[in-house]
Short mmCIF file of C-alpha atoms in Angstrom, two decimals:
data_model
loop_
_atom_site.label_atom_id
_atom_site.label_comp_id
_atom_site.label_asym_id
_atom_site.label_seq_id
_atom_site.Cartn_x
_atom_site.Cartn_y
_atom_site.Cartn_z
CA UNK A 22 7.68 -12.61 15.08
CA UNK A 23 4.01 -13.68 13.64
CA UNK A 24 1.39 -16.46 14.83
CA UNK A 25 2.14 -19.44 12.21
CA UNK A 26 -0.98 -21.50 13.43
CA UNK A 27 -4.55 -20.59 12.34
CA UNK A 28 -5.40 -20.26 15.99
CA UNK A 29 -3.11 -17.98 16.41
CA UNK A 30 -3.74 -15.60 13.76
CA UNK A 31 -7.72 -16.12 14.08
CA UNK A 32 -6.57 -14.31 17.81
CA UNK A 33 -4.23 -12.00 16.25
CA UNK A 34 -7.47 -10.74 13.99
CA UNK A 35 -9.33 -9.98 16.71
CA UNK A 36 -7.21 -8.94 19.63
CA UNK A 37 -6.23 -6.35 16.67
CA UNK A 38 -9.74 -5.49 16.75
CA UNK A 39 -9.80 -4.42 19.70
CA UNK A 40 -6.26 -3.58 20.49
CA UNK A 41 -5.56 -1.03 17.98
CA UNK A 42 -8.34 0.84 18.52
CA UNK A 43 -7.88 1.14 22.23
CA UNK A 44 -4.36 1.82 21.81
CA UNK A 45 -4.55 5.09 19.79
CA UNK A 46 -7.53 6.54 22.06
CA UNK A 47 -4.88 5.80 25.09
CA UNK A 48 -2.15 7.12 23.10
CA UNK A 49 -4.98 10.15 21.55
CA UNK A 50 -5.28 11.16 25.81
CA UNK A 51 -1.77 10.95 26.00
CA UNK A 52 -0.71 13.64 23.58
CA UNK A 53 -3.83 15.82 24.55
CA UNK A 54 -2.88 15.65 27.87
CA UNK A 55 0.82 17.26 26.35
CA UNK A 56 -1.40 19.45 24.50
CA UNK A 57 -2.70 20.80 27.43
CA UNK A 58 0.24 21.72 29.60
CA UNK A 59 1.60 22.90 26.28
CA UNK A 60 -1.53 25.23 25.96
CA UNK A 61 -1.32 25.83 30.48
CA UNK A 62 2.49 26.99 29.78
CA UNK A 63 1.15 29.25 26.79
CA UNK A 64 -1.59 30.98 29.16
CA UNK A 65 1.04 31.26 32.00
CA UNK A 66 3.01 33.10 30.16
CA UNK A 67 0.33 34.84 27.89
CA UNK A 68 -0.57 36.56 31.72
CA UNK A 69 3.20 37.57 31.82
CA UNK A 70 3.85 39.05 28.70
CA UNK A 71 0.50 39.87 27.19
CA UNK A 72 1.65 39.53 23.84
CA UNK A 73 -0.93 36.87 22.87
CA UNK A 74 0.11 35.69 19.45
CA UNK A 75 4.28 35.95 20.01
CA UNK A 76 3.71 33.82 23.11
CA UNK A 77 1.98 31.01 21.35
CA UNK A 78 4.02 30.47 18.32
CA UNK A 79 7.49 30.59 20.66
CA UNK A 80 5.74 27.68 22.93
CA UNK A 81 4.32 25.59 19.80
CA UNK A 82 8.18 26.33 18.38
CA UNK A 83 9.49 25.23 22.11
CA UNK A 84 7.33 22.21 22.01
CA UNK A 85 8.09 21.08 18.72
CA UNK A 86 11.95 21.29 18.92
CA UNK A 87 12.35 19.74 21.95
CA UNK A 88 9.59 16.86 20.65
CA UNK A 89 12.11 16.51 18.13
CA UNK A 90 15.52 16.59 20.46
CA UNK A 91 13.56 14.22 22.64
CA UNK A 92 12.13 11.41 20.21
CA UNK A 93 14.50 12.01 17.21
CA UNK A 94 17.97 13.36 18.23
CA UNK A 95 18.63 11.76 21.15
CA UNK A 96 17.44 8.36 20.41
CA UNK A 97 19.48 8.45 16.94
CA UNK A 98 22.51 8.60 19.33
CA UNK A 99 21.71 5.87 21.21
CA UNK A 100 21.08 4.05 18.36
CA UNK A 101 23.96 4.88 17.02
CA UNK A 102 26.26 4.16 19.82
CA UNK A 103 24.16 0.20 20.14
CA UNK A 104 23.23 -0.50 17.56
CA UNK A 105 26.20 0.07 15.13
CA UNK A 106 24.11 1.94 13.12
CA UNK A 107 24.66 4.65 10.60
CA UNK A 108 23.10 8.56 11.18
CA UNK A 109 20.95 8.07 8.17
CA UNK A 110 19.81 4.68 9.33
CA UNK A 111 19.28 5.93 12.63
CA UNK A 112 17.16 8.75 12.03
CA UNK A 113 15.44 6.50 9.05
CA UNK A 114 14.60 3.93 11.88
CA UNK A 115 13.28 7.01 14.30
CA UNK A 116 10.72 8.22 11.52
CA UNK A 117 9.16 5.14 10.37
CA UNK A 118 9.17 3.47 13.96
CA UNK A 119 7.08 6.50 15.13
CA UNK A 120 5.28 6.89 11.99
CA UNK A 121 3.87 3.52 12.25
CA UNK A 122 5.06 2.19 9.47
CA UNK A 123 7.48 -0.28 10.85
CA UNK A 124 8.60 -1.60 7.11
CA UNK A 125 11.32 -4.38 9.67
CA UNK A 126 14.15 -3.69 7.96
CA UNK A 127 15.86 -2.30 11.06
CA UNK A 128 14.51 -3.80 13.99
CA UNK A 129 16.59 -2.28 17.65
CA UNK A 130 17.51 -4.50 20.40
CA UNK A 131 17.42 -7.44 18.22
CA UNK A 132 20.55 -8.30 16.78
CA UNK A 133 21.65 -12.06 18.89
CA UNK A 134 25.36 -11.28 18.70
CA UNK A 135 25.40 -8.23 21.24
CA UNK A 136 25.07 -8.20 24.53
CA UNK A 137 22.32 -5.75 25.36
CA UNK A 138 22.28 -3.68 28.87
CA UNK A 139 18.45 -4.76 30.62
CA UNK A 140 16.84 -0.83 30.57
CA UNK A 141 16.95 -0.97 26.82
CA UNK A 142 14.09 -2.52 26.17
CA UNK A 143 12.19 -0.89 29.18
CA UNK A 144 14.03 2.66 27.20
CA UNK A 145 12.41 1.48 23.89
CA UNK A 146 8.98 0.40 24.66
CA UNK A 147 8.95 3.92 26.39
CA UNK A 148 10.17 5.75 23.58
CA UNK A 149 7.27 4.03 21.02
CA UNK A 150 4.90 4.92 23.52
CA UNK A 151 5.49 8.59 24.51
CA UNK A 152 7.00 9.18 20.80
CA UNK A 153 3.76 7.99 19.44
CA UNK A 154 1.90 10.54 22.46
CA UNK A 155 4.36 13.02 21.19
CA UNK A 156 2.71 12.71 17.38
CA UNK A 157 -0.70 12.43 18.36
CA UNK A 158 0.24 15.86 20.46
CA UNK A 159 1.32 16.89 16.23
CA UNK A 160 -2.01 15.77 14.94
CA UNK A 161 -4.18 17.30 17.31
CA UNK A 162 -1.74 20.41 17.51
CA UNK A 163 -2.32 20.22 13.25
CA UNK A 164 -6.26 19.32 13.58
CA UNK A 165 -6.42 22.77 16.15
CA UNK A 166 -4.51 24.97 13.70
CA UNK A 167 -6.33 23.56 11.03
CA UNK A 168 -9.93 24.32 12.77
CA UNK A 169 -8.57 27.97 14.10
CA UNK A 170 -7.76 29.00 10.25
CA UNK A 171 -11.11 27.02 8.73
CA UNK A 172 -13.12 29.71 11.45
CA UNK A 173 -10.95 32.50 10.27
CA UNK A 174 -11.50 31.64 6.86
CA UNK A 175 -15.28 31.34 6.85
CA UNK A 176 -15.83 34.78 8.88
CA UNK A 177 -13.38 36.13 6.18
CA UNK A 178 -15.12 34.85 3.35
CA UNK A 179 -18.34 35.16 4.99
CA UNK A 180 -17.71 38.85 5.63
CA UNK A 181 -16.89 39.18 1.66
CA UNK A 182 -19.82 36.80 0.90
CA UNK A 183 -21.90 39.75 3.07
CA UNK A 184 -20.36 42.60 1.20
CA UNK A 185 -21.01 41.24 -2.12
CA UNK A 186 -24.64 40.68 -1.60
CA UNK A 187 -24.99 44.64 0.15
CA UNK A 188 -23.43 45.94 -3.18
CA UNK A 189 -25.57 43.96 -5.46
CA UNK A 190 -29.23 44.31 -3.94
CA UNK A 191 -29.84 47.91 -5.85
CA UNK A 192 -30.24 45.79 -9.06
CA UNK A 193 -28.05 48.26 -10.96
CA UNK A 194 -25.14 45.40 -11.97
CA UNK A 195 -25.66 44.54 -15.54
CA UNK A 196 -23.62 41.27 -14.35
CA UNK A 197 -25.82 40.03 -11.51
CA UNK A 198 -29.08 40.46 -13.18
CA UNK A 199 -27.29 38.03 -15.90
CA UNK A 200 -26.21 35.44 -13.19
CA UNK A 201 -29.71 35.70 -11.84
CA UNK A 202 -31.47 34.91 -14.85
CA UNK A 203 -28.70 32.25 -15.48
CA UNK A 204 -30.00 30.54 -12.74
CA UNK A 205 -33.56 30.85 -13.56
CA UNK A 206 -32.91 29.50 -17.11
CA UNK A 207 -31.34 26.43 -15.66
CA UNK A 208 -33.13 23.02 -15.66
CA UNK A 209 -33.38 21.26 -12.16
CA UNK A 210 -31.06 18.73 -11.49
CA UNK A 211 -32.50 15.13 -12.71
CA UNK A 212 -32.29 12.87 -9.41
#
């Protein structure tokens, strides 16, 4: 389905300019809400076990596996039963749809020769919405992990830099003296 008239195409462009960012905001909020639930569970379990790293890893693992089951494995079985697709076609459709690539080579609930139950379209829309939100959760979680890693690397690298500066402060290291002399002799960069 696509707009065929000029007015419809123009409307589609303006609708997308506002609709896509709004959709991303909503999906991001739902993903962050899922992340808050995951963190609350993790904090609760940390209080019970007193093993922070192990508990967080376990909660993240369960979150990923349950999301994979809920948004890939279960829908894959449903698509095999209702669409008549093979295992590989169903998993391909799940990934292509939830990653928003959407080539359109497989479209669920669109075979005119099949009579789909009424709940099927609602289930499809819910699966896509919450599956996209789950991917937003994964993206938010990945950002969180990368920010923590960046912080740890800065602390580690900053500590090493301070050790190197403290070690070379006496001026007895000839390598340091050569580097300092090279820096003085370098011409300024023309802008």
